[in-house]
Short mmCIF file of C-alpha atoms in Angstrom, two decimals:
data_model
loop_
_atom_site.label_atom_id
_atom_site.label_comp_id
_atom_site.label_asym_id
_atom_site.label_seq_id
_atom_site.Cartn_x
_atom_site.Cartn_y
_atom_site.Cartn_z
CA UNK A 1 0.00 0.00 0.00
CA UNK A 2 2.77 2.94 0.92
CA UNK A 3 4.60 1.92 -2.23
CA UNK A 4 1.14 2.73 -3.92
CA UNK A 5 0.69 6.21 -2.26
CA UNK A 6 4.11 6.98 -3.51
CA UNK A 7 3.84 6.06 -7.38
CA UNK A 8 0.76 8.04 -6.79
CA UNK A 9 2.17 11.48 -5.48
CA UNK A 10 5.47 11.15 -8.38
CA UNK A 11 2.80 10.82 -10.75
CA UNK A 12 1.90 14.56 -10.38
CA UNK A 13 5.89 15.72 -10.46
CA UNK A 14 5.68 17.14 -14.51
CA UNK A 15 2.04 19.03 -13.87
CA UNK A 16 2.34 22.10 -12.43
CA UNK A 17 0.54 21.84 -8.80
CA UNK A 18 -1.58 25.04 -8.80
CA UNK A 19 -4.75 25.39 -6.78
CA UNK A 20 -6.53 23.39 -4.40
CA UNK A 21 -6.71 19.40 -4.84
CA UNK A 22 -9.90 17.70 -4.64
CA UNK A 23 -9.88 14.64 -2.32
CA UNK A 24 -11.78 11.51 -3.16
CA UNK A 25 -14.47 9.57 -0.98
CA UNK A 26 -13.56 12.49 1.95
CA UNK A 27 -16.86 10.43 3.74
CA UNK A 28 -15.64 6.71 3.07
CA UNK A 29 -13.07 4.30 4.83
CA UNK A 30 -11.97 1.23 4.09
CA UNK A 31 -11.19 -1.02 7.24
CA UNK A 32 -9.33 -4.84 7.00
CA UNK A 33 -10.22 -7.04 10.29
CA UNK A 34 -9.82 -10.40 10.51
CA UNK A 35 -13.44 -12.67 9.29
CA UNK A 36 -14.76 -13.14 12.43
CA UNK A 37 -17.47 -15.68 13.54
CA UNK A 38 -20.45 -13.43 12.95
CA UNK A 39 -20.75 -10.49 10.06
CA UNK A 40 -22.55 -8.31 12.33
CA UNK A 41 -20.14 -8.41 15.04
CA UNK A 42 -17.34 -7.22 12.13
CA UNK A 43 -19.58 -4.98 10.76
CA UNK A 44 -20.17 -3.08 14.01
CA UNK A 45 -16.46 -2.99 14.72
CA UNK A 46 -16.01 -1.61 11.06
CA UNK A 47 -18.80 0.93 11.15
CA UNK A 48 -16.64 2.39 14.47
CA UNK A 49 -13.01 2.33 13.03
CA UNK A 50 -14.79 4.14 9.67
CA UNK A 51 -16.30 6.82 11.37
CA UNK A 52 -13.52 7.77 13.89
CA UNK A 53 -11.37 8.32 10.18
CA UNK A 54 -13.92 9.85 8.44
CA UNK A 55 -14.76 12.66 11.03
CA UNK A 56 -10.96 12.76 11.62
CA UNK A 57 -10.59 13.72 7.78
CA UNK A 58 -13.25 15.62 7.62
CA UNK A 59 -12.41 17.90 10.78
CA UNK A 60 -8.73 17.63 10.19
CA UNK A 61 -8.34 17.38 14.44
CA UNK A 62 -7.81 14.22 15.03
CA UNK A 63 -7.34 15.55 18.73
CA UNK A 64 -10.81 16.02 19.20
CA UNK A 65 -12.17 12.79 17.93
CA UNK A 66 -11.20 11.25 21.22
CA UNK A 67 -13.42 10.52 24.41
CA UNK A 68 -17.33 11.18 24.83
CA UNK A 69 -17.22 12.61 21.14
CA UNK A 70 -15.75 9.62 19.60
CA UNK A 71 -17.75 6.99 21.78
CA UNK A 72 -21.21 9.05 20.59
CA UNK A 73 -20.39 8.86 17.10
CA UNK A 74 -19.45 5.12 17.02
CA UNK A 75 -23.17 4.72 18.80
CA UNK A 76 -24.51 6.31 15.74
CA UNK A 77 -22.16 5.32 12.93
CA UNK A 78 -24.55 2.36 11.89
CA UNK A 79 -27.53 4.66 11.60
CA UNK A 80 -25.26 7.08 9.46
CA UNK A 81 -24.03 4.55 6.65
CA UNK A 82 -24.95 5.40 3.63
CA UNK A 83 -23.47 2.11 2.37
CA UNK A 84 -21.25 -0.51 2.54
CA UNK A 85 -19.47 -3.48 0.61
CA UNK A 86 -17.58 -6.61 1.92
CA UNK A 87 -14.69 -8.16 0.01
CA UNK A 88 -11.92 -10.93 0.86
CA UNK A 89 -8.23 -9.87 1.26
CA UNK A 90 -5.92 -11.91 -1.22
CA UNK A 91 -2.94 -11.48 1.76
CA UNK A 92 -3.20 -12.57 5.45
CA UNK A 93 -3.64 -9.92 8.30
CA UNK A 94 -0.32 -9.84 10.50
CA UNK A 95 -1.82 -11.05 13.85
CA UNK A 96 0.20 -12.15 17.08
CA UNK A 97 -0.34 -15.53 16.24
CA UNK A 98 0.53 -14.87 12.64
CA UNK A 99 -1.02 -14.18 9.29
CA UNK A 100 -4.94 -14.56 9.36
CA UNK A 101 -7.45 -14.29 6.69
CA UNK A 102 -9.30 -11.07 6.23
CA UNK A 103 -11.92 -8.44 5.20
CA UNK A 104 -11.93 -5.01 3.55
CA UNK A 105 -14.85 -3.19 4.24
CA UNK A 106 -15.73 0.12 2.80
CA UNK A 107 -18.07 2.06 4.72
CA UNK A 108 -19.37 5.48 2.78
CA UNK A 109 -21.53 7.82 4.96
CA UNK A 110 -24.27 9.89 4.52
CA UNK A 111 -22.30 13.87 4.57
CA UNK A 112 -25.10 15.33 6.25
CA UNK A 113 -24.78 13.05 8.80
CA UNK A 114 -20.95 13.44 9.62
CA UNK A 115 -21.29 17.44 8.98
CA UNK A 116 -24.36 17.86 11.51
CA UNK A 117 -22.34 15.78 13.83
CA UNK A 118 -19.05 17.57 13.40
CA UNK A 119 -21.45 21.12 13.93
CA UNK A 120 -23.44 20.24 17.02
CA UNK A 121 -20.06 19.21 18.54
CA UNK A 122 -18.32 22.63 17.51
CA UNK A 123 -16.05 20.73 15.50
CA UNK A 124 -15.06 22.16 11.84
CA UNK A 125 -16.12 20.90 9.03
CA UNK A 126 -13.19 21.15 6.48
CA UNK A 127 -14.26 20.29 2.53
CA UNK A 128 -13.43 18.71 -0.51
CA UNK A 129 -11.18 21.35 -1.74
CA UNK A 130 -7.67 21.55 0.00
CA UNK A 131 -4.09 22.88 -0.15
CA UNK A 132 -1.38 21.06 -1.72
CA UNK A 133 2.06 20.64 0.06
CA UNK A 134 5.44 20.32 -1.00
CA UNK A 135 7.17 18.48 1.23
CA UNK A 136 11.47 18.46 1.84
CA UNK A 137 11.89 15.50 4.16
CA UNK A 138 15.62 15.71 5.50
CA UNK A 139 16.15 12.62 7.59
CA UNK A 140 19.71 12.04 9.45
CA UNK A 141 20.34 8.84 10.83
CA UNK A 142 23.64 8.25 13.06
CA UNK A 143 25.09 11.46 11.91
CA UNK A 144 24.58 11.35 7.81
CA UNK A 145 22.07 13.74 6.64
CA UNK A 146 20.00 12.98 3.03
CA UNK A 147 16.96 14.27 1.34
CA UNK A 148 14.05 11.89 0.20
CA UNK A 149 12.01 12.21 -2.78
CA UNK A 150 11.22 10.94 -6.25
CA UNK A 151 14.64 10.57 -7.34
CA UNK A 152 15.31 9.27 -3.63
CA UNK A 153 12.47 7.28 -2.52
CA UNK A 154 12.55 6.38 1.82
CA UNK A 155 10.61 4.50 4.07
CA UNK A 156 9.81 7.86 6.12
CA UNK A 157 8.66 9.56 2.77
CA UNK A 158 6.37 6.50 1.95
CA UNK A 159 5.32 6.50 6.20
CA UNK A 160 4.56 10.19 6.01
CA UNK A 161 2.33 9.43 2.56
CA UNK A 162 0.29 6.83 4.10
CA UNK A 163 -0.07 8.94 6.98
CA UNK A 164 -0.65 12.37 5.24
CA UNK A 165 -3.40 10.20 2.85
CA UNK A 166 -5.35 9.37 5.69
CA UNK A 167 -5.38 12.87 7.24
CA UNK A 168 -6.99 14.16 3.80
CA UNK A 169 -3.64 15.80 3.17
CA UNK A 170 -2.48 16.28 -0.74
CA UNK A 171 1.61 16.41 -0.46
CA UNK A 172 3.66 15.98 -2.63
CA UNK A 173 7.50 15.43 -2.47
CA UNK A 174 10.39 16.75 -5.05
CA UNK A 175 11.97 15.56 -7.72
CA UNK A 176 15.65 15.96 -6.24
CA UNK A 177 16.60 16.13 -10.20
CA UNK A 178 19.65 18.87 -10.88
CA UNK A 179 17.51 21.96 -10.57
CA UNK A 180 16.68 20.97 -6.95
CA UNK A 181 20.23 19.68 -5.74
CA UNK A 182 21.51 23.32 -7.66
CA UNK A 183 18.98 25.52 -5.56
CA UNK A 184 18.78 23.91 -2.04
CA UNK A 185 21.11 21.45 -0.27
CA UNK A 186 20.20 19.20 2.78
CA UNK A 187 21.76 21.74 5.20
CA UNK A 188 19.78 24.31 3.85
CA UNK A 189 16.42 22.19 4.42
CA UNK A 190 17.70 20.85 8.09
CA UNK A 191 18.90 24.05 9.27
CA UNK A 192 14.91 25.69 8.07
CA UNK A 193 16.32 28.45 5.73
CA UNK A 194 13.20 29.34 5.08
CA UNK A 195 13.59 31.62 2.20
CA UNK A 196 16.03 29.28 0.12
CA UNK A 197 13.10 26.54 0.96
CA UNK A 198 10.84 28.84 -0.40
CA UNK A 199 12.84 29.98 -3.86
CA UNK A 200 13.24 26.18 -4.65
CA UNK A 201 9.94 25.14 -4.08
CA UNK A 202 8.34 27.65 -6.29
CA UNK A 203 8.69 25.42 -9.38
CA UNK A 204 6.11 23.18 -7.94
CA UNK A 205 3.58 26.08 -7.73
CA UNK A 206 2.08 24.47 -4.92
CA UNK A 207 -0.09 25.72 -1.84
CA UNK A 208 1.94 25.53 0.83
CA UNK A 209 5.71 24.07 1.39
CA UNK A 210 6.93 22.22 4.51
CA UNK A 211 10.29 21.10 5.46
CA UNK A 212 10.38 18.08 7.58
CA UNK A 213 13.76 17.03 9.44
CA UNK A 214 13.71 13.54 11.21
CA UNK A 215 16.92 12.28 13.51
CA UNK A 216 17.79 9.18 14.89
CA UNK A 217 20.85 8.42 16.40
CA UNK A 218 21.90 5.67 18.48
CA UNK A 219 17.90 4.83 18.94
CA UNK A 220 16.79 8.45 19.96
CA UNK A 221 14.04 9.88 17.84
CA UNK A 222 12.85 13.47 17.23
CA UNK A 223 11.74 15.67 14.43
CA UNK A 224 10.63 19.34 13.84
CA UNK A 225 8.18 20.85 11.01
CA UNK A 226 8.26 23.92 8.92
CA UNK A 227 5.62 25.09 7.32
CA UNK A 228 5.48 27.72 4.97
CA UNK A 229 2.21 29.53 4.28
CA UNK A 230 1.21 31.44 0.98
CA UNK A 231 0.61 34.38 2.76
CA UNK A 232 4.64 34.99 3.53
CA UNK A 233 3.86 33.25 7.68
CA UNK A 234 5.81 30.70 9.17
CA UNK A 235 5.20 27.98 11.65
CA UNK A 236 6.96 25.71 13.54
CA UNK A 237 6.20 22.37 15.59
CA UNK A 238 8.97 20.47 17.34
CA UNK A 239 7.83 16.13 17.21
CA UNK A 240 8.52 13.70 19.60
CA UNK A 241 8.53 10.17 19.04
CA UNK A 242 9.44 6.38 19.91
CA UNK A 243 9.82 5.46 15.72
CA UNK A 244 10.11 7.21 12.48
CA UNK A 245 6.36 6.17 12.28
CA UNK A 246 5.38 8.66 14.66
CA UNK A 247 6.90 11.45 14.50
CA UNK A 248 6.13 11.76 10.88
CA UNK A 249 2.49 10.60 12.10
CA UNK A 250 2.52 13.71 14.30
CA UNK A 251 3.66 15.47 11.62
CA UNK A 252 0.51 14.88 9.86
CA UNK A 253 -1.73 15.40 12.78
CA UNK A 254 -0.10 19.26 12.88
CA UNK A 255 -0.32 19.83 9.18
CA UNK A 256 -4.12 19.00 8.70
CA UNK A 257 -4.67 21.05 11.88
CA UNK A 258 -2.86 23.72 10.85
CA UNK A 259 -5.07 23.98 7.62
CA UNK A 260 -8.22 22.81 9.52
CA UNK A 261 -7.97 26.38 11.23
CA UNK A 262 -7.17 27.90 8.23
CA UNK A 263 -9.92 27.06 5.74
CA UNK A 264 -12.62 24.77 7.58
CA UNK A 265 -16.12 26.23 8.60
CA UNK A 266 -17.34 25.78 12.19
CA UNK A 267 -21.30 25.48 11.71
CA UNK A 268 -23.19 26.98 14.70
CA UNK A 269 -26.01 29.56 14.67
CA UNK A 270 -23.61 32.33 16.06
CA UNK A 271 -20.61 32.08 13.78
CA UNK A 272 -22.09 33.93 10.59
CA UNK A 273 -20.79 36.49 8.69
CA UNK A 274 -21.79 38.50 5.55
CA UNK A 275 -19.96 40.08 2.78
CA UNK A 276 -20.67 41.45 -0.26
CA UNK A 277 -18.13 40.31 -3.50
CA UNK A 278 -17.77 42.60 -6.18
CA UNK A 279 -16.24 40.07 -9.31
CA UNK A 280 -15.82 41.96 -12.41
CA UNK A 281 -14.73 40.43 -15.88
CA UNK A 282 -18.16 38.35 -16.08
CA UNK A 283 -18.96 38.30 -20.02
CA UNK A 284 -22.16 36.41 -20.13
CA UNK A 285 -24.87 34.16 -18.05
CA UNK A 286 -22.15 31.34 -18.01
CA UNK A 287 -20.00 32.78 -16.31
CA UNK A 288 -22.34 34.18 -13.79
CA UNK A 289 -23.19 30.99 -12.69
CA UNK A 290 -19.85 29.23 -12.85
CA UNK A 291 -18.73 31.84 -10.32
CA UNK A 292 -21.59 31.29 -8.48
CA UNK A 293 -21.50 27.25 -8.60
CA UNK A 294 -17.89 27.98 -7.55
CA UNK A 295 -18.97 30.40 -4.53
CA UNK A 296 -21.34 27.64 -2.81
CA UNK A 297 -18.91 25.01 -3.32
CA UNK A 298 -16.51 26.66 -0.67
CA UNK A 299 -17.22 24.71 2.77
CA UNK A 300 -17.25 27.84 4.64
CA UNK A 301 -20.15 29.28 2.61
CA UNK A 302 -23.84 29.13 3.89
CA UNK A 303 -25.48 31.03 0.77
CA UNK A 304 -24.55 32.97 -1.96
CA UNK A 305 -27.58 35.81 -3.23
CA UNK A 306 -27.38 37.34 -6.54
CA UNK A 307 -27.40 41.19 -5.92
CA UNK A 308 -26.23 43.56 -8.63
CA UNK A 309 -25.60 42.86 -12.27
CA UNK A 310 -23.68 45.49 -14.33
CA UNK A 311 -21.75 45.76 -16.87
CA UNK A 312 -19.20 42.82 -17.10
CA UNK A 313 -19.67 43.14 -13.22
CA UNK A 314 -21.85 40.96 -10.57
CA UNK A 315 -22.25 41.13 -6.72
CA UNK A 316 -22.98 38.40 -4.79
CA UNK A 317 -24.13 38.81 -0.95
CA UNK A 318 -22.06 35.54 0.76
CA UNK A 319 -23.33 34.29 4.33
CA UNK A 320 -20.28 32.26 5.50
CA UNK A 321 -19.58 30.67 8.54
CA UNK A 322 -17.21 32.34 11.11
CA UNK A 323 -14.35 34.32 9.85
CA UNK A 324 -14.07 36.36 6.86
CA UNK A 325 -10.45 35.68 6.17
CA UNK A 326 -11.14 31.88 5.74
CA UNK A 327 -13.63 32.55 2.76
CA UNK A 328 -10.33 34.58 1.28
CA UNK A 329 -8.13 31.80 2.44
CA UNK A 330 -10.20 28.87 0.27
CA UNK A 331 -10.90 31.46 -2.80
CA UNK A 332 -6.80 31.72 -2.92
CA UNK A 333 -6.73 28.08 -3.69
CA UNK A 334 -8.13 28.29 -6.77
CA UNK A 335 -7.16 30.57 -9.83
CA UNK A 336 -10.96 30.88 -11.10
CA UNK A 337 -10.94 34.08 -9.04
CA UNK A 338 -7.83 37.31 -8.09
CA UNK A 339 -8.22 39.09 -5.62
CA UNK A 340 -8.42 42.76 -6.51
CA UNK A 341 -6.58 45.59 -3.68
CA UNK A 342 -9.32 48.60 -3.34
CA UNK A 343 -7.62 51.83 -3.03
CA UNK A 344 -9.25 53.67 0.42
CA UNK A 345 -10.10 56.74 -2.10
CA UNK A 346 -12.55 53.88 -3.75
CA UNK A 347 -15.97 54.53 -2.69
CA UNK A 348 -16.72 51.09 -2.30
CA UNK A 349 -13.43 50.50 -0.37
CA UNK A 350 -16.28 49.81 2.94
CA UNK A 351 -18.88 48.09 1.06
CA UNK A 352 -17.55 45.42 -1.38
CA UNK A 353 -14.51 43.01 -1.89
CA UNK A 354 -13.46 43.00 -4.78
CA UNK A 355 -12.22 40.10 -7.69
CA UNK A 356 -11.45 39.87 -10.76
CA UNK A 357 -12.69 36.66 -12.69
CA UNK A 358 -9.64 35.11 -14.79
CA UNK A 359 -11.22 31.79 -16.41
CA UNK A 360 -9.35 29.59 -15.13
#
């Protein structure tokens, strides 16, 4: 399976990685168990391990899927399916008494279900539509320091996949080909130069860029994360961990958080907001309602109302959930719409936000 998730991710290296990235079955799991004596005592175990890594994607905080909120939803989970399919594993299940035979069941559940969950708990609801991330993985292990990526594939590359994958997180690693190994070196990328990180990442074109640095020496384990935001910020996590397997687990856990916060809604009837949108460039009808499609696809959205029509120019009154900036935030993803700067002389400078519509 990692070896999967890694042909996968080198399969986007020669497309440029601009906007968001749209990830599949967001509200389906599949879970292997061992065939147990009754169906419906598997099936109730596999409706629970589905739904605690569905609202885990979903939310991107895995830290509050724990406890009462995790017991609830595995109470409900059967009553939430919207359906599910049973099939036998060709390979045995590693189990302490060695390989057993197994199923993969794939659970799918109903989004309203998971959302209204997610909302009544004050949990966010984070959508289809999220940031890519390049990701420099510097690992040193007793003292030599190397880079992983498509040219030089590792274990903790293909561990952080897997775990990145189940998070709901699209990254993506480098090619390590000349260009890279001319523009950034593995001391640059352990030592968190965060503007020569930056300069060779922007090739990729991608969302976000993160620098990962993993140790082990002589059995003892850490790690620390970069990330570097479109918006010029920085942030830093230092990782602790027994294996390789969890610190870049953790790393994972901090990365989907950290854009969980950024671009998720939080549904409650006292987090709304209103804005008006100015977009200007709109030719025709089409166009109209592609921006508008576009508008109430954004998870943070609540309604979009059709205001003003002018000349090449539309207004749209948005309801959104919470803040304001993470409407701007998911909008950036995309290159449909650019943000236009208003000049304070502009007397709609209070009134409207405007962008301009590009077509792509």
């Amino acid at each position: 399976m990692k070896s999967h998730i890694f042909i996968f991710l080198i399969g986007f290296f020669w497309i440029p990685l601009v906007g968001a990235i749209a990830i599949p079955d967001l509200y389906s799991a599949d879970i292997k168990l061992p065939v147990a004596a009754s169906e419906a005592q598997m099936l109730n175990e596999a409706f629970g391990l589905a739904v605690e890594a569905v609202l885990v994607k979903v939310s991107g905080d895995k830290g509050a899927i724990v406890g009462k909120v995790l017991n609830q939803a595995k109470k409900n989970a059967p009553t939430w399916v919207a359906q599910h399919s049973i099939a036998s594993l060709s390979d045995l299940l590693p189990s302490p008494e060695g390989g057993v035979p197994g199923k993969q069941v794939k659970v799918t559940f109903y989004q309203t279900s998971i959302d209204q969950f997610l909302s009544d708990n004050n949990l966010p609801v984070w959508g289809q539509e999220r940031p890519s991330v390049l990701i420099w993985l510097a690992a040193e292990i007793n003292g030599v320091r190397v880079l992983s990526g498509s040219n030089a594939p590792s274990v903790i590359l293909n561990e952080f996949a897997q775990s990145a994958s189940e998070l709901g997180v699209p990254i993506y690693a480098p090619l390590l080909d000349e260009v890279d190994k001319n523009s950034l070196a593995v001391a640059d990328v352990w030592g968190f130069f965060g503007e020569t990180i930056a300069k060779a990442s922007r090739r990729y074109q991608t969302d976000a860029v993160a620098a990962l640095r993993v140790s082990d020496f002589s059995g003892q384990v850490s790690g620390n994360l970069l990330v570097l935001l479109s918006t010029g910020e920085s942030v830093r996590f230092a990782l602790m961990g027994q294996t390789h397997k969890e610190i870049v687990e953790q790393a994972s856990v901090k990365l989907a958080k950290l854009f969980s916060s950024k671009y998720a809604s939080v549904r409650n009837g006292y987090s709304a907001n209103a804005l008006t949108l100015q977009i200007t460039g709109v030719t025709g009808y089409g166009i109209m309602r592609n921006v508008q499609s576009y508008l109430e696809s954004i998870s943070v959205v609540r309604d979009v109302l059709l205001v003003q029509v002018g000349d090449e120019k539309i207004e749209f009154l948005i309801e959104i959930d919470g803040d304001k900036q993470k409407l701007f935030n998911s909008i950036s993803l995309s290159a449909l719409l650019k943000k236009i700067p208003i000049n304070a002389l502009d007397p709609d400078a209070n009134r409207v936000v405007k962008y301009q519509y590009s077509g792509d």
